[in-house]
Amino acid sequence: MRLRTTIPVALAVLGLTTGCGAADMTRQASPFAHTGGGKSVTLSVQSWVGAESNVAVAQYLLEHKLGYRVDTVQVDEVPAWDALSQGRVDALLEDWGHPDQEKRYVEDKKTIARAGDLGVTGHIGWFVPTYLVKQHPDITDWHNLNKYASLFRTAESGGKGQLMDGSPSYVTNDKALVKNLKLNYQVVFAGSEAAQITQMKQFAKEKKPFLTYWYSPQWLFKKVPMTEVKLPPYKDGCDADAAKTACAYPRTPLQKYLNADFAKTGGKAAEFLKKFRWTTDDQNEVSLLIAQDKMSPEAAAKKWVDSHPSVWKKWLS
Amino acid sequence: MATLTVPALRTRTPAVLRNRAVGKLLLLALITAVLLPLLHGRAWPHHLTVSLTGPLTHASDWIIDNRDTHPLFLYFFGYISNAVVLAVRAVYVTLLALGWPGVTALGALVAWRVAGPRLAAGTAVAFLACGVLGMWEPTMQTLALMVAAVLASVLVGAALGLAGGLSARLDRALRPVLDTMQVLPAFAYLLPVVLVFGIGVPAAVLATVVYAAPPMARLTALGLRGADPEVLEAVESLGATRRQRLLTARIPLARKELLLGLNQTIMMALSMAVIASVIGAGGLGDRVYQALSTVDVGQALAAGIPIVLLAVVLDRVTGAAGADGAKGSRTIGWPYALAVTVAAALAARLLGALDWPNGWSVQIAAPVNRAVDWMTSHLYSGVPVVGGTADWAAHFTTWVLDPIRDGLQWLPWWSLLLIVAALAWVIGTWRTALTAVLAMAAIGVLGVWDPALDTLSQVLAAVAVTLVLGLATGIAAARSDRVERALRPVLDVFQTMPQFVYLIPVVALFGVGRAPAVAAAVVYALPAVVRITTQGLRQVDPAALESARSLGATGRQQLWQIQLPLARRALLLAVNQGVVLVLAVVIIGGLVGGGALGYNVAFGLAQGDLATGLVAGAAIVCLGLMLDRVTQPTERRPGKGA
């Protein structure tokens, strides 16, 4: 008897406290946002350092020049699209091309808005360290990879050569490439960018041979110089069916996306994020400060901002 | 965290077991002989698999398309999500309003109230250390998250436990559910939660509740069932109603179990706080995870230490609250504690010092990174005579991991089921054997037989290493008080340090692959095994030891012939806990090249691919169930009536 009355009462209380009627899943900010009483923006950070540099500089300028409070959340790209559509984060500053997500959220549901180019062009490929190329100049053509497979053998590659792949969040066709190009290689997934970088540094320290999936722009090239291996050239649509792919990766102008509501009502912050556009060199400069010199992202951003006023002044106008 | 719940230690004579075991094995052999002509092939037969890719992709699309419009979301999940956000936000805003002096004062005074001045000082130091490490704000975020998650877990757990404690039938029905919740590796079910609730705090809190509620439920039920029947009878004879009996006698009598349940729940919730950072929970876990992406061990450690400190403080304080006799004249009253807190907060507000002062922090990242660099560059390879860690890892992979994996994958599928049945039946009952076999078969049906065996081989290798090291250390600690005292803080740290912190050092030492995954798992599972072994050996009946000593047994004889056999149950529990904990980390090993199921789960999370992630997650759950049953030393029904 008593129980029967308590449940509706509890529901009513819950309803009143959470705002009557339907609970909109598309409008839910982080509980940690807007606590300082001021305007706030939530940026998503992806697990690679380049993405962290974009966010660091955007955050620094938003906080120090525009007076916003900025929260950051680390999420991979695909979940970030989802979070963006729900309003959990306001912006994704570096997207490497996700046609399915674009169709679903930008064109069909209209919960996410495009915010233009980041200004950086991304490229994925297979790389070998440059010291190895000096010993075997012809190693940079995929035709010759089978000849050198034994160089790249490790305990994990089971008698074949090891092609090291990275984080599960990366766009990759490598398994299909190895199969379709008939390469005597085993794809070994490092599982995270951190593990992959650590392993590459260890190899480089001892000048050991390695073959890895990697991408530019990336700060590690300045520490471990690497040369790209030529794969069969990329043509439009040659990677349409991932299982049949036998060509190199495309060059992708990296894109920014905003939550649709934020793009309309986000005021100065949204305007600023739309105008944010810099070069590969700028991004690498900040990335190197963060990842190699172990500066905090904020300090790295400050250093870059102080020395490049002409670049960011345009974003604020 | 060690799920050290309800080890209902019972002794059964080994001789009887051996006879029964022979009978069971004979019966199994007979069944096999009859079925053998029907079984052939080595890998799991293709026609016995069910592909879930289609339905799961549909389900995932349906959720995404209907999340903003369907009543189920608008009027049910949406409310849950809002309630979680509001609760976390309320706690967070309160903590911020108290400022660092207020929070520190409150923590210290609460610790003083329940556990005396020594722990109060410890608590204050722990909070200040979080600030000094430059982690005040994320620490508050994690605390807010923890308060909400622990509250929800305690409510859910206590409700389930109350039901189980009052009704024997409900208890029987709940037990397998709780068992399953407890052996699930948390990483495996993040994906479905994220799909429904989206990235962020609500999903993180709910995933934590699934993980942390079972110990509360189990201990509540145990406490209610274990209430002294004489007291209950006395209360009944005074004419108390059922409700009065519950409120005035059974619940107060179960106080100790309830507080132990709270303690366990807090510890599990805290370990989950870090894993939940993968789905955007924020706080300290997020700092650890972000530091990982820049390969910054020092920064990860700076965020990991506050987690360890919080865990140790919360463990000691709730532990002291559960133990009797900690209170005395030295404690202080609640009104006084509250007044001091408010005064501290007001003073901070007037002085404008609510935020942790910027200048008061110490950067530990740089020296730690230098130390790690030195270690890896000197130990990785080329160490004279013993070889570098990279060489060990390569040998371990080739000589141990590969043979186990290839062996498991070479065995015909039905013979593996048979081995599982035999092990589970000899150690447990026919019920546990049935569960184990069904769980194993489910893996085959899901179509991930081969990767699951790969994961299993890593688990077996890691468990073997853990047991060898753990038993040796445990024996040493049981025989010398000094060793045990010295070990205690080390075990605390290893047990509570988030696994993400040592992923990079293990890669730097062992390279990318399965070996670092195994190493990380060993580090994580070792403390529980050491603790249980030590405890088991120390609880051996002193009279038995005394008589052996008087008969002139040497130390070695005492150990092998008295202590170890008598501690058999505890040792089996150590094996069981080792297996469950190792499995939880081998999954995370997918992030350092462990591959197999762990990688698939990570892939599913990162790409929003429900089909890959959920199937791998389900397979891990089945693997966990199977391993748990195969090593289950205690019978699950502690024959006590209500």
PDB file of N, CA and C in Angstrom, chain B residues 17 26 78 175 252 270 288 318 327 333 505 549 641:
ATOM      1  N   LEU B  17      37.072 -36.150  -1.421  1.00  0.00           N
ATOM      2  CA  LEU B  17      37.058 -35.423  -2.678  1.00  0.00           C
ATOM      3  C   LEU B  17      37.716 -36.261  -3.773  1.00  0.00           C
ATOM      4  N   LEU B  26      35.345 -40.492 -14.346  1.00  0.00           N
ATOM      5  CA  LEU B  26      34.952 -41.710 -15.053  1.00  0.00           C
ATOM      6  C   LEU B  26      33.647 -41.479 -15.816  1.00  0.00           C
ATOM      7  N   GLY B  78      16.399   9.298 -20.447  1.00  0.00           N
ATOM      8  CA  GLY B  78      16.680  10.722 -20.334  1.00  0.00           C
ATOM      9  C   GLY B  78      16.628  11.202 -18.893  1.00  0.00           C
ATOM     10  N   ARG B 175      21.769 -14.740  -6.804  1.00  0.00           N
ATOM     11  CA  ARG B 175      23.164 -15.148  -6.680  1.00  0.00           C
ATOM     12  C   ARG B 175      23.902 -15.262  -8.021  1.00  0.00           C
ATOM     13  N   PRO B 252      20.737  -3.286  12.462  1.00  0.00           N
ATOM     14  CA  PRO B 252      21.845  -2.914  13.352  1.00  0.00           C
ATOM     15  C   PRO B 252      22.828  -4.064  13.580  1.00  0.00           C
ATOM     16  N   LEU B 270      36.181   3.324  -7.301  1.00  0.00           N
ATOM     17  CA  LEU B 270      37.361   4.137  -7.575  1.00  0.00           C
ATOM     18  C   LEU B 270      38.191   3.530  -8.708  1.00  0.00           C
ATOM     19  N   VAL B 288      44.968  10.940 -16.429  1.00  0.00           N
ATOM     20  CA  VAL B 288      45.852   9.797 -16.665  1.00  0.00           C
ATOM     21  C   VAL B 288      45.795   9.411 -18.136  1.00  0.00           C
ATOM     22  N   THR B 318      36.729   3.960   6.073  1.00  0.00           N
ATOM     23  CA  THR B 318      35.545   3.100   6.142  1.00  0.00           C
ATOM     24  C   THR B 318      35.877   1.797   6.866  1.00  0.00           C
ATOM     25  N   LYS B 327      36.538   3.995  18.236  1.00  0.00           N
ATOM     26  CA  LYS B 327      36.048   5.239  18.812  1.00  0.00           C
ATOM     27  C   LYS B 327      36.377   5.319  20.296  1.00  0.00           C
ATOM     28  N   GLY B 333      32.378  15.768  18.121  1.00  0.00           N
ATOM     29  CA  GLY B 333      30.971  15.721  17.753  1.00  0.00           C
ATOM     30  C   GLY B 333      30.733  16.248  16.350  1.00  0.00           C
ATOM     31  N   PRO B 505      55.309   2.321 -19.236  1.00  0.00           N
ATOM     32  CA  PRO B 505      56.551   1.687 -18.807  1.00  0.00           C
ATOM     33  C   PRO B 505      56.661   0.226 -19.257  1.00  0.00           C
ATOM     34  N   ARG B 549      55.455 -28.507  15.785  1.00  0.00           N
ATOM     35  CA  ARG B 549      56.743 -28.005  16.260  1.00  0.00           C
ATOM     36  C   ARG B 549      57.251 -28.879  17.400  1.00  0.00           C
ATOM     37  N   GLY B 641      20.085 -20.615   7.004  1.00  0.00           N
ATOM     38  CA  GLY B 641      18.736 -20.165   6.673  1.00  0.00           C
ATOM     39  C   GLY B 641      18.500 -18.753   7.167  1.00  0.00           C
TER      40      GLY B 641
END
